[in-house]
Amino acid sequence: MRRLLSISLLSLAMVAPLAPTAQAAEPVDIKVALQGIPGLTIVKEDPAPAGFRFFELTFTQPADHRHPSAGTFQQRFTLLHRDFSAPTMAFTSGYNVSTAPNRSEPTQIVNGNQLSMEYRYFTPSRPEPENWSQQLTIWQAAADEHDAVQAFKAIYPGKWLATGGSKGGMTATYYRRFFPSDVDATIPYVAPNEVVRDGSFNRFLARVGTDPACRDSLKALQRDALTRRSELGALAAADSAKKGYTYTSVGSLDAGLEFSVIDSYFAFWQYQTQADCATVPTPGAPAAQLYAWFEKVDSLTGYADQELFGFVPYYYQAAVQLNAPETYDSYLRDLLRYPGQDQPRTFVPRSVKIPPFQPFAMADIDLWVKTHASQFLFIYGANDPWGAMPFALGPGSRDSYRYFVPGGNHGSRISQLPAAQSAAATAAIRRWAGLPATASFQPHATAGFPLFDADLSQLDHPRL
């Protein structure tokens, strides 16, 4: 598949003495400060690069922010602490939280702290008993982030910014829509704005890149794979047997294989570059060569129950609120055995009841960004299919910007922009964080960290 309860004044008063002041140095150790936040549990402290402290945490959240009596759950967070007075980045991938110390690009730019949160319903941050239709909504997730940010502001009184990539970029945008005053700026990366299914994704895919021969070679490979599905299916079956994979959700391995072949065109442009067209096998290539290519781009066993399990909350939200791109498969129709089934509802277990799609959810976000968004910076990749429907800034947007990395894919970032744009984006982020501008793009490179945050650059499930 393609890939509110604020903390009480009493609680704030309880931890307010721990917050630093302009006249005082850090008053307490970060661990002591964390222990003073109501509802927060320190699971453990992990090793971190010099100058930082890294904690795995849980934070008590209402299962339903509109009905607090419905119970609570423990939401998983991590905190990368540098300095109480530094800017703080609220980060989410929109999925599971990484438990390794890493920094998003904006966190590097401002050299700040980073509070990273796991999205509700991604294991283990799941309420019990489950009530998907009431609990798994974009508003409930925004309320989670609101409660956490308000709680942590007691020890981090400086500037706050929000960021995330892909679904995390969408999440950061939705959070700001529902709680516009929580943070000083928002930097969403490669965040699609699937406000309506109007063919935008298919039109984009029909002309993506600058080389028609590349597009043709991908389509020829897909047709070859579906024509030879028995050969590839045998390899996938053997691989599945070794891994103990089953295919209950999609119905059969053959169906999953077909969906993966369909998705491979989208997935190629999502994570590869046009230069990788040279690696596309030609029709008639050995089945093992084709299978290896799919393993790199879009695994033919990717729709096994075991692979889908961790992404079910996404598929549910795509079916109910987020929407999903139309399937790009018209040139394959004569070879398809499961037409029309490559869509979000197929990948949600039958035990989870899916309510009707809510078209107003994304329309509301889209309108708000155009009419009220302030201090936003959107980053997209010019060749990334998810950028086919980007967020658009409108007449009501203020001090906001949108950039496209030339030839960029779903891992696009500010450092890949042309120099002038990269410098302008960096300057805006530092200004929003209350910091002096730099002459050019200059992330703070600290030994021990990956160059770019692992959560932002990780490979999602295909077309996610």
Coordinates of C-alpha atoms in Angstrom, one line a residue:
M1 CA 0.0 0.0 0.0
R2 CA 1.2 3.6 -0.8
R3 CA 2.8 4.7 1.1
L4 CA -7.3 18.1 24.9
L5 CA -6.7 18.1 28.0
S6 CA -4.0 20.7 28.9
I7 CA -2.0 20.1 32.0
S8 CA -3.7 21.7 35.0
L9 CA -2.5 25.0 36.6
L10 CA -1.8 23.0 39.7
S11 CA 0.5 20.6 37.8
L12 CA 2.3 23.5 36.2
A13 CA 2.8 25.1 39.6
M14 CA 4.3 21.9 40.9
V15 CA 7.1 21.8 38.4
A16 CA 7.5 25.6 37.7
P17 CA 10.2 25.9 40.4
L18 CA 12.4 23.6 38.3
A19 CA 12.4 25.8 35.3
P20 CA 15.5 28.0 34.6
T21 CA 15.3 31.7 34.7
A22 CA 17.2 34.3 32.7
Q23 CA 19.3 35.1 35.8
A24 CA 20.0 31.6 36.9
A25 CA 22.0 28.7 35.6
E26 CA 20.4 25.3 35.2
P27 CA 18.9 24.8 38.7
V28 CA 18.7 21.0 38.7
D29 CA 19.8 17.9 37.0
I30 CA 17.6 17.0 34.0
K31 CA 16.6 13.7 35.5
V32 CA 15.4 15.5 38.7
A33 CA 13.5 18.0 36.5
L34 CA 11.8 15.1 34.6
Q35 CA 10.8 13.4 37.8
G36 CA 8.9 16.6 38.7
I37 CA 6.6 16.4 35.6
P38 CA 3.2 14.8 36.6
G39 CA 2.4 11.7 34.6
L40 CA 5.9 11.2 33.3
T41 CA 7.9 8.1 33.9
I42 CA 11.6 7.7 33.2
V43 CA 12.0 4.2 31.7
K44 CA 15.8 4.5 31.4
E45 CA 18.6 6.7 30.4
D46 CA 20.7 5.6 27.4
P47 CA 24.2 6.6 26.4
A48 CA 24.3 9.8 24.3
P49 CA 26.9 11.8 22.4
A50 CA 29.0 14.2 24.5
G51 CA 27.0 17.3 25.6
F52 CA 23.6 15.5 25.5
R53 CA 21.5 13.3 27.8
F54 CA 19.0 10.8 26.2
F55 CA 16.0 9.3 28.0
E56 CA 13.3 6.8 27.1
L57 CA 10.1 7.9 28.7
T58 CA 6.4 7.2 29.0
F59 CA 3.7 9.9 29.6
T60 CA 0.2 9.2 30.8
Q61 CA -2.4 10.3 28.2
P62 CA -6.2 10.1 28.2
A63 CA -7.4 7.4 25.9
D64 CA -10.0 9.9 24.7
H65 CA -9.2 13.5 25.4
R66 CA -12.9 14.4 25.1
H67 CA -13.9 11.8 27.7
P68 CA -11.1 11.6 30.3
S69 CA -13.1 9.1 32.3
A70 CA -12.6 6.5 29.5
G71 CA -9.2 5.7 30.9
T72 CA -5.5 6.4 30.1
F73 CA -2.6 4.8 28.4
Q74 CA 1.2 5.1 28.4
Q75 CA 2.6 6.9 25.4
R76 CA 6.2 6.4 24.6
F77 CA 8.5 9.4 24.2
T78 CA 12.2 10.0 24.0
L79 CA 14.0 13.1 25.1
L80 CA 17.4 14.3 23.8
H81 CA 18.4 17.0 26.3
R82 CA 21.2 19.6 25.7
D83 CA 20.3 22.7 27.7
F84 CA 17.3 24.0 29.6
S85 CA 17.5 27.3 27.8
A86 CA 18.0 26.0 24.3
P87 CA 15.1 25.8 21.8
T88 CA 13.2 22.6 21.9
M89 CA 11.9 20.6 18.9
A90 CA 8.7 18.6 19.1
F91 CA 9.3 15.7 16.7
T92 CA 7.2 12.8 15.5
S93 CA 7.6 10.3 12.7
G94 CA 3.8 9.7 12.8
Y95 CA 4.6 6.1 13.6
N96 CA 6.8 4.4 16.2
V97 CA 9.4 6.5 18.0
S98 CA 13.0 5.7 17.5
T99 CA 14.8 4.7 20.7
A100 CA 18.2 5.7 19.4
P101 CA 19.5 9.2 20.1
N102 CA 19.3 11.2 16.9
R103 CA 18.4 14.7 15.7
S104 CA 16.0 16.0 13.1
E105 CA 17.5 18.5 10.7
P106 CA 15.8 21.4 12.3
T107 CA 17.1 20.2 15.7
Q108 CA 20.6 20.3 14.2
I109 CA 20.0 23.8 12.8
V110 CA 19.0 25.3 16.2
N111 CA 21.3 23.0 18.2
G112 CA 18.4 22.3 20.6
N113 CA 16.7 19.7 22.6
Q114 CA 14.4 17.2 20.9
L115 CA 11.2 15.7 22.4
S116 CA 10.1 12.8 20.2
M117 CA 6.7 11.1 20.5
E118 CA 5.2 7.9 19.4
Y119 CA 1.9 8.2 17.5
R120 CA -1.1 6.7 19.4
Y121 CA -2.1 3.1 18.5
F122 CA 1.4 2.3 17.4
T123 CA 2.6 -0.5 19.7
P124 CA 3.2 -0.1 22.6
S125 CA 1.4 3.3 22.8
R126 CA -2.0 1.8 22.5
P127 CA -5.1 2.3 24.8
E128 CA -6.9 -0.7 26.2
P129 CA -9.6 -1.4 25.6
E130 CA -9.4 -0.1 22.0
N131 CA -12.0 2.2 20.5
W132 CA -10.6 3.0 17.1
S133 CA -13.3 5.3 15.8
Q134 CA -13.2 7.5 18.9
Q135 CA -9.5 7.3 19.9
L136 CA -7.6 7.1 16.6
T137 CA -8.2 10.5 15.0
I138 CA -6.0 13.4 14.0
W139 CA -7.5 15.6 16.7
Q140 CA -6.8 13.0 19.4
A141 CA -3.1 12.7 18.3
A142 CA -2.8 16.5 18.2
A143 CA -4.2 16.6 21.8
D144 CA -1.5 14.1 22.8
E145 CA 1.2 16.3 21.5
H146 CA -0.4 19.4 23.1
D147 CA -0.5 17.8 26.5
A148 CA 3.1 16.7 26.3
V149 CA 4.4 20.0 25.0
Q150 CA 2.6 21.9 27.7
A151 CA 4.0 19.6 30.4
F152 CA 7.6 19.9 29.1
K153 CA 7.4 23.7 28.8
A154 CA 7.6 23.8 32.6
I155 CA 11.3 22.8 32.2
Y156 CA 12.0 24.2 28.7
P157 CA 10.7 27.8 28.7
G158 CA 12.4 28.8 25.5
K159 CA 11.2 28.7 21.9
W160 CA 9.4 25.5 20.7
L161 CA 9.2 24.3 17.1
A162 CA 7.5 21.2 15.7
T163 CA 8.7 19.0 12.9
G164 CA 8.3 15.6 11.3
G165 CA 8.7 13.8 8.0
S166 CA 6.1 12.1 5.8
K167 CA 3.2 11.2 8.1
G168 CA 5.1 13.0 10.8
G169 CA 5.0 16.1 8.7
M170 CA 1.3 15.7 8.3
T171 CA 1.0 15.2 12.1
A172 CA 3.0 18.4 12.8
T173 CA 0.7 20.3 10.5
Y174 CA -2.5 19.0 12.1
Y175 CA -1.1 19.6 15.6
R176 CA -0.6 23.3 14.7
R177 CA -4.0 23.6 13.2
F178 CA -5.7 22.4 16.4
F179 CA -3.3 24.1 18.8
P180 CA -1.9 27.1 16.8
S181 CA -0.3 28.8 19.8
D182 CA 1.6 25.8 21.2
V183 CA 4.8 26.2 19.2
D184 CA 6.6 29.2 17.5
A185 CA 7.0 27.5 14.1
T186 CA 6.4 24.2 12.2
I187 CA 8.7 22.6 9.7
P188 CA 6.9 19.7 7.9
Y189 CA 9.0 17.5 5.6
V190 CA 7.5 15.7 2.5
A191 CA 4.0 16.0 4.0
P192 CA 1.2 15.1 1.5
N193 CA -2.0 17.1 1.6
E194 CA -4.5 14.5 0.3
V195 CA -7.5 16.8 0.4
V196 CA -9.3 15.1 -2.5
R197 CA -8.8 12.3 -4.9
D198 CA -8.7 14.2 -8.2
G199 CA -6.1 12.3 -10.2
S200 CA -3.2 14.5 -9.1
F201 CA -1.0 11.6 -8.1
N202 CA -1.6 9.7 -11.4
R203 CA -0.9 12.9 -13.4
F204 CA 2.3 13.4 -11.4
L205 CA 3.4 9.7 -11.9
A206 CA 2.8 9.9 -15.6
R207 CA 5.4 12.6 -16.0
V208 CA 7.7 12.3 -13.0
G209 CA 11.4 12.8 -13.7
T210 CA 13.0 14.1 -16.9
D211 CA 13.5 10.8 -18.8
P212 CA 10.5 9.1 -20.4
A213 CA 12.6 6.0 -21.1
C214 CA 13.0 5.6 -17.3
R215 CA 9.3 5.6 -16.8
D216 CA 8.8 3.2 -19.7
S217 CA 11.4 0.8 -18.3
L218 CA 9.7 0.6 -14.9
K219 CA 6.3 -0.1 -16.5
A220 CA 7.8 -2.8 -18.8
L221 CA 9.3 -4.4 -15.7
Q222 CA 6.0 -4.4 -13.9
R223 CA 4.3 -6.0 -16.9
D224 CA 7.0 -8.6 -17.1
A225 CA 6.7 -9.4 -13.4
L226 CA 2.9 -9.9 -13.6
T227 CA 3.3 -12.1 -16.7
R228 CA 5.9 -14.2 -14.8
R229 CA 4.1 -14.2 -11.5
S230 CA 4.4 -18.0 -11.1
E231 CA 8.2 -17.7 -11.2
L232 CA 8.3 -14.8 -8.8
G233 CA 5.5 -16.3 -6.7
A234 CA 7.6 -19.4 -6.2
L235 CA 10.5 -17.3 -4.9
A236 CA 8.2 -15.3 -2.7
A237 CA 6.6 -18.5 -1.3
A238 CA 10.0 -19.9 -0.4
D239 CA 11.0 -16.7 1.2
S240 CA 7.7 -16.5 3.1
A241 CA 8.1 -20.1 4.4
K242 CA 11.5 -19.3 5.8
K243 CA 10.2 -16.2 7.6
G244 CA 6.9 -17.8 8.7
Y245 CA 4.8 -15.2 6.8
T246 CA 1.1 -15.5 6.3
Y247 CA -1.3 -13.5 4.1
T248 CA -4.7 -13.5 5.8
S249 CA -5.3 -9.8 5.5
V250 CA -4.8 -9.6 1.8
G251 CA -6.2 -13.1 1.1
S252 CA -3.2 -14.7 -0.5
L253 CA 0.5 -14.3 -1.3
D254 CA -0.5 -13.9 -5.0
A255 CA -2.7 -10.9 -4.1
G256 CA 0.1 -9.4 -2.0
L257 CA 2.6 -9.9 -4.9
E258 CA 0.3 -8.2 -7.3
F259 CA -0.1 -5.2 -4.9
S260 CA 3.6 -4.9 -4.5
V261 CA 4.2 -5.0 -8.3
I262 CA 1.6 -2.2 -8.7
D263 CA 3.2 -0.2 -5.9
S264 CA 6.7 -0.6 -7.2
Y265 CA 6.4 2.3 -9.7
F266 CA 5.4 4.7 -6.9
A267 CA 7.9 3.2 -4.5
F268 CA 10.8 3.6 -6.9
W269 CA 10.2 7.3 -7.3
Q270 CA 9.6 7.6 -3.5
Y271 CA 12.9 6.4 -2.4
Q272 CA 15.2 5.9 -5.4
T273 CA 16.6 8.6 -7.8
Q274 CA 16.4 8.9 -11.5
A275 CA 20.0 7.7 -11.7
D276 CA 18.8 4.3 -10.3
C277 CA 16.9 3.7 -13.6
A278 CA 20.1 2.1 -14.8
T279 CA 19.5 -0.7 -12.3
V280 CA 16.0 -1.6 -13.6
P281 CA 16.1 -5.2 -15.0
T282 CA 15.0 -5.6 -18.6
P283 CA 12.1 -7.9 -19.5
G284 CA 13.2 -11.4 -19.7
A285 CA 15.9 -11.0 -17.0
P286 CA 16.3 -14.0 -14.7
A287 CA 13.6 -14.3 -12.1
A288 CA 16.2 -14.1 -9.3
Q289 CA 17.4 -10.7 -10.7
L290 CA 13.8 -9.4 -10.8
Y291 CA 13.2 -10.7 -7.3
A292 CA 16.3 -9.0 -5.9
W293 CA 15.3 -5.7 -7.5
F294 CA 11.9 -5.8 -5.9
E295 CA 13.5 -6.6 -2.6
K296 CA 15.3 -3.3 -2.8
V297 CA 12.4 -1.2 -4.1
D298 CA 9.2 -2.9 -2.9
S299 CA 9.4 -6.4 -1.5
L300 CA 7.1 -9.0 -3.0
T301 CA 6.5 -10.3 0.5
G302 CA 5.7 -6.8 1.9
Y303 CA 2.0 -7.5 2.3
A304 CA 2.5 -10.4 4.6
D305 CA 0.4 -10.1 7.8
Q306 CA 3.6 -9.8 9.8
E307 CA 4.9 -6.9 7.7
L308 CA 1.5 -5.1 7.7
F309 CA 0.9 -5.5 11.5
G310 CA 2.9 -2.5 12.6
F311 CA 1.2 -0.2 10.0
V312 CA -2.4 -1.0 10.6
P313 CA -3.1 2.3 12.5
Y314 CA -1.9 4.1 9.4
Y315 CA -4.1 2.2 7.0
Y316 CA -7.1 2.7 9.3
Q317 CA -6.5 6.5 9.3
A318 CA -6.0 6.5 5.6
A319 CA -9.3 4.8 5.1
V320 CA -11.1 7.2 7.5
Q321 CA -9.5 10.6 7.5
L322 CA -6.1 10.9 5.8
N323 CA -7.2 9.6 2.3
A324 CA -4.8 7.8 0.0
P325 CA -3.5 8.2 -3.6
E326 CA -5.4 6.6 -6.3
T327 CA -3.8 3.4 -7.7
Y328 CA -1.6 4.0 -10.7
D329 CA -2.3 0.8 -12.7
S330 CA -4.3 1.5 -15.8
Y331 CA -1.5 0.1 -18.0
L332 CA -1.6 -3.1 -16.1
R333 CA -5.3 -3.8 -16.0
D334 CA -5.2 -6.7 -18.4
L335 CA -2.8 -8.5 -16.1
L336 CA -4.5 -7.9 -12.8
R337 CA -6.4 -10.5 -10.8
Y338 CA -7.4 -8.3 -7.9
P339 CA -8.4 -4.9 -9.5
G340 CA -9.6 -2.2 -7.1
Q341 CA -8.3 -4.1 -4.0
D342 CA -5.0 -2.2 -3.5
Q343 CA -6.5 0.3 -1.1
P344 CA -6.3 1.0 2.6
R345 CA -9.4 -0.9 3.8
T346 CA -7.9 -4.1 2.4
F347 CA -5.0 -3.9 4.9
V348 CA -7.0 -3.4 8.1
P349 CA -8.0 -6.6 9.9
R350 CA -11.7 -7.5 9.5
S351 CA -12.0 -7.4 13.3
V352 CA -11.5 -3.6 13.2
K353 CA -14.7 -1.8 12.1
I354 CA -14.0 1.0 9.7
P355 CA -16.5 3.9 9.7
P356 CA -17.3 5.9 6.5
F357 CA -14.6 8.1 5.1
Q358 CA -14.7 11.7 6.5
P359 CA -14.0 14.1 3.6
F360 CA -14.2 17.2 5.8
A361 CA -11.1 16.2 7.9
M362 CA -8.4 17.0 5.2
A363 CA -10.5 19.8 3.7
D364 CA -10.5 21.6 7.1
I365 CA -6.7 21.3 7.4
D366 CA -6.2 22.5 3.8
L367 CA -8.4 25.5 4.3
W368 CA -6.7 26.4 7.6
V369 CA -3.2 26.3 6.1
K370 CA -4.3 28.6 3.3
T371 CA -6.0 31.1 5.6
H372 CA -4.3 31.0 8.9
A373 CA -0.9 29.2 8.8
S374 CA 2.0 31.3 10.1
Q375 CA 5.6 30.5 10.6
F376 CA 5.5 27.3 8.5
L377 CA 8.2 25.9 6.3
F378 CA 7.3 23.0 4.0
I379 CA 10.0 20.9 2.3
Y380 CA 9.3 18.6 -0.6
G381 CA 11.2 16.5 -3.2
A382 CA 10.5 17.4 -6.8
N383 CA 10.4 13.7 -7.8
D384 CA 8.6 12.4 -4.7
P385 CA 5.1 11.1 -5.6
W386 CA 3.9 12.3 -2.2
G387 CA 4.6 15.9 -3.3
A388 CA 2.0 15.5 -6.0
M389 CA -0.5 17.1 -3.6
P390 CA 1.6 19.5 -1.4
F391 CA 0.3 21.9 1.1
A392 CA -0.4 25.2 -0.5
L393 CA 0.1 28.6 1.2
G394 CA -2.7 31.0 0.6
P395 CA -3.6 34.6 1.2
G396 CA -4.0 34.1 4.9
S397 CA -0.6 32.5 5.4
R398 CA 2.0 34.7 7.1
D399 CA 5.8 34.3 7.3
S400 CA 5.6 30.9 5.7
Y401 CA 7.6 29.2 2.9
R402 CA 7.6 26.1 0.7
Y403 CA 10.6 24.6 -1.1
F404 CA 11.1 21.7 -3.5
V405 CA 14.5 19.9 -3.7
P406 CA 15.3 19.5 -7.4
G407 CA 15.2 15.8 -8.3
G408 CA 14.6 15.1 -4.6
N409 CA 12.7 12.0 -3.3
H410 CA 11.0 11.3 0.0
G411 CA 14.2 11.8 1.9
S412 CA 14.5 15.5 0.8
R413 CA 15.9 18.0 3.2
I414 CA 17.0 21.6 3.6
S415 CA 20.6 20.8 3.0
Q416 CA 19.8 19.5 -0.5
L417 CA 18.1 22.7 -1.6
P418 CA 20.0 25.2 -3.9
A419 CA 22.3 27.3 -1.7
A420 CA 20.2 30.5 -1.6
Q421 CA 17.0 28.6 -0.7
S422 CA 18.9 26.5 1.9
A423 CA 20.3 29.6 3.5
A424 CA 16.9 31.3 3.5
A425 CA 15.2 28.3 5.1
T426 CA 17.9 28.0 7.7
A427 CA 17.7 31.7 8.5
A428 CA 13.9 31.4 9.0
I429 CA 14.2 28.5 11.3
R430 CA 16.9 30.1 13.4
R431 CA 14.9 33.4 13.5
W432 CA 11.8 31.5 14.7
A433 CA 13.9 29.8 17.4
G434 CA 15.2 33.2 18.6
L435 CA 18.7 32.7 17.3
P436 CA 20.9 34.8 15.1
A437 CA 21.1 33.9 11.4
T438 CA 24.0 32.1 9.9
A439 CA 25.7 32.9 6.6
S440 CA 24.6 29.7 5.0
F441 CA 23.1 26.3 5.8
Q442 CA 25.0 25.1 8.8
P443 CA 23.7 22.2 10.9
H444 CA 25.5 21.6 14.2
A445 CA 27.5 18.5 13.5
T446 CA 28.1 16.7 16.8
A447 CA 30.2 13.6 17.0
G448 CA 28.1 10.5 17.7
F449 CA 25.0 11.5 15.7
P450 CA 24.0 10.4 12.2
L451 CA 24.2 13.2 9.7
F452 CA 20.4 13.2 9.3
D453 CA 17.8 12.0 11.8
A454 CA 17.0 8.3 11.4
D455 CA 13.3 8.9 12.0
L456 CA 13.0 11.3 9.1
S457 CA 15.0 9.2 6.7
Q458 CA 13.8 5.7 7.6
L459 CA 12.1 3.6 4.9
D460 CA 8.4 3.5 5.5
H461 CA 6.2 0.7 4.3
P462 CA 5.9 1.2 0.5
R463 CA 3.7 4.1 -0.5
L464 CA 3.4 5.3 3.1

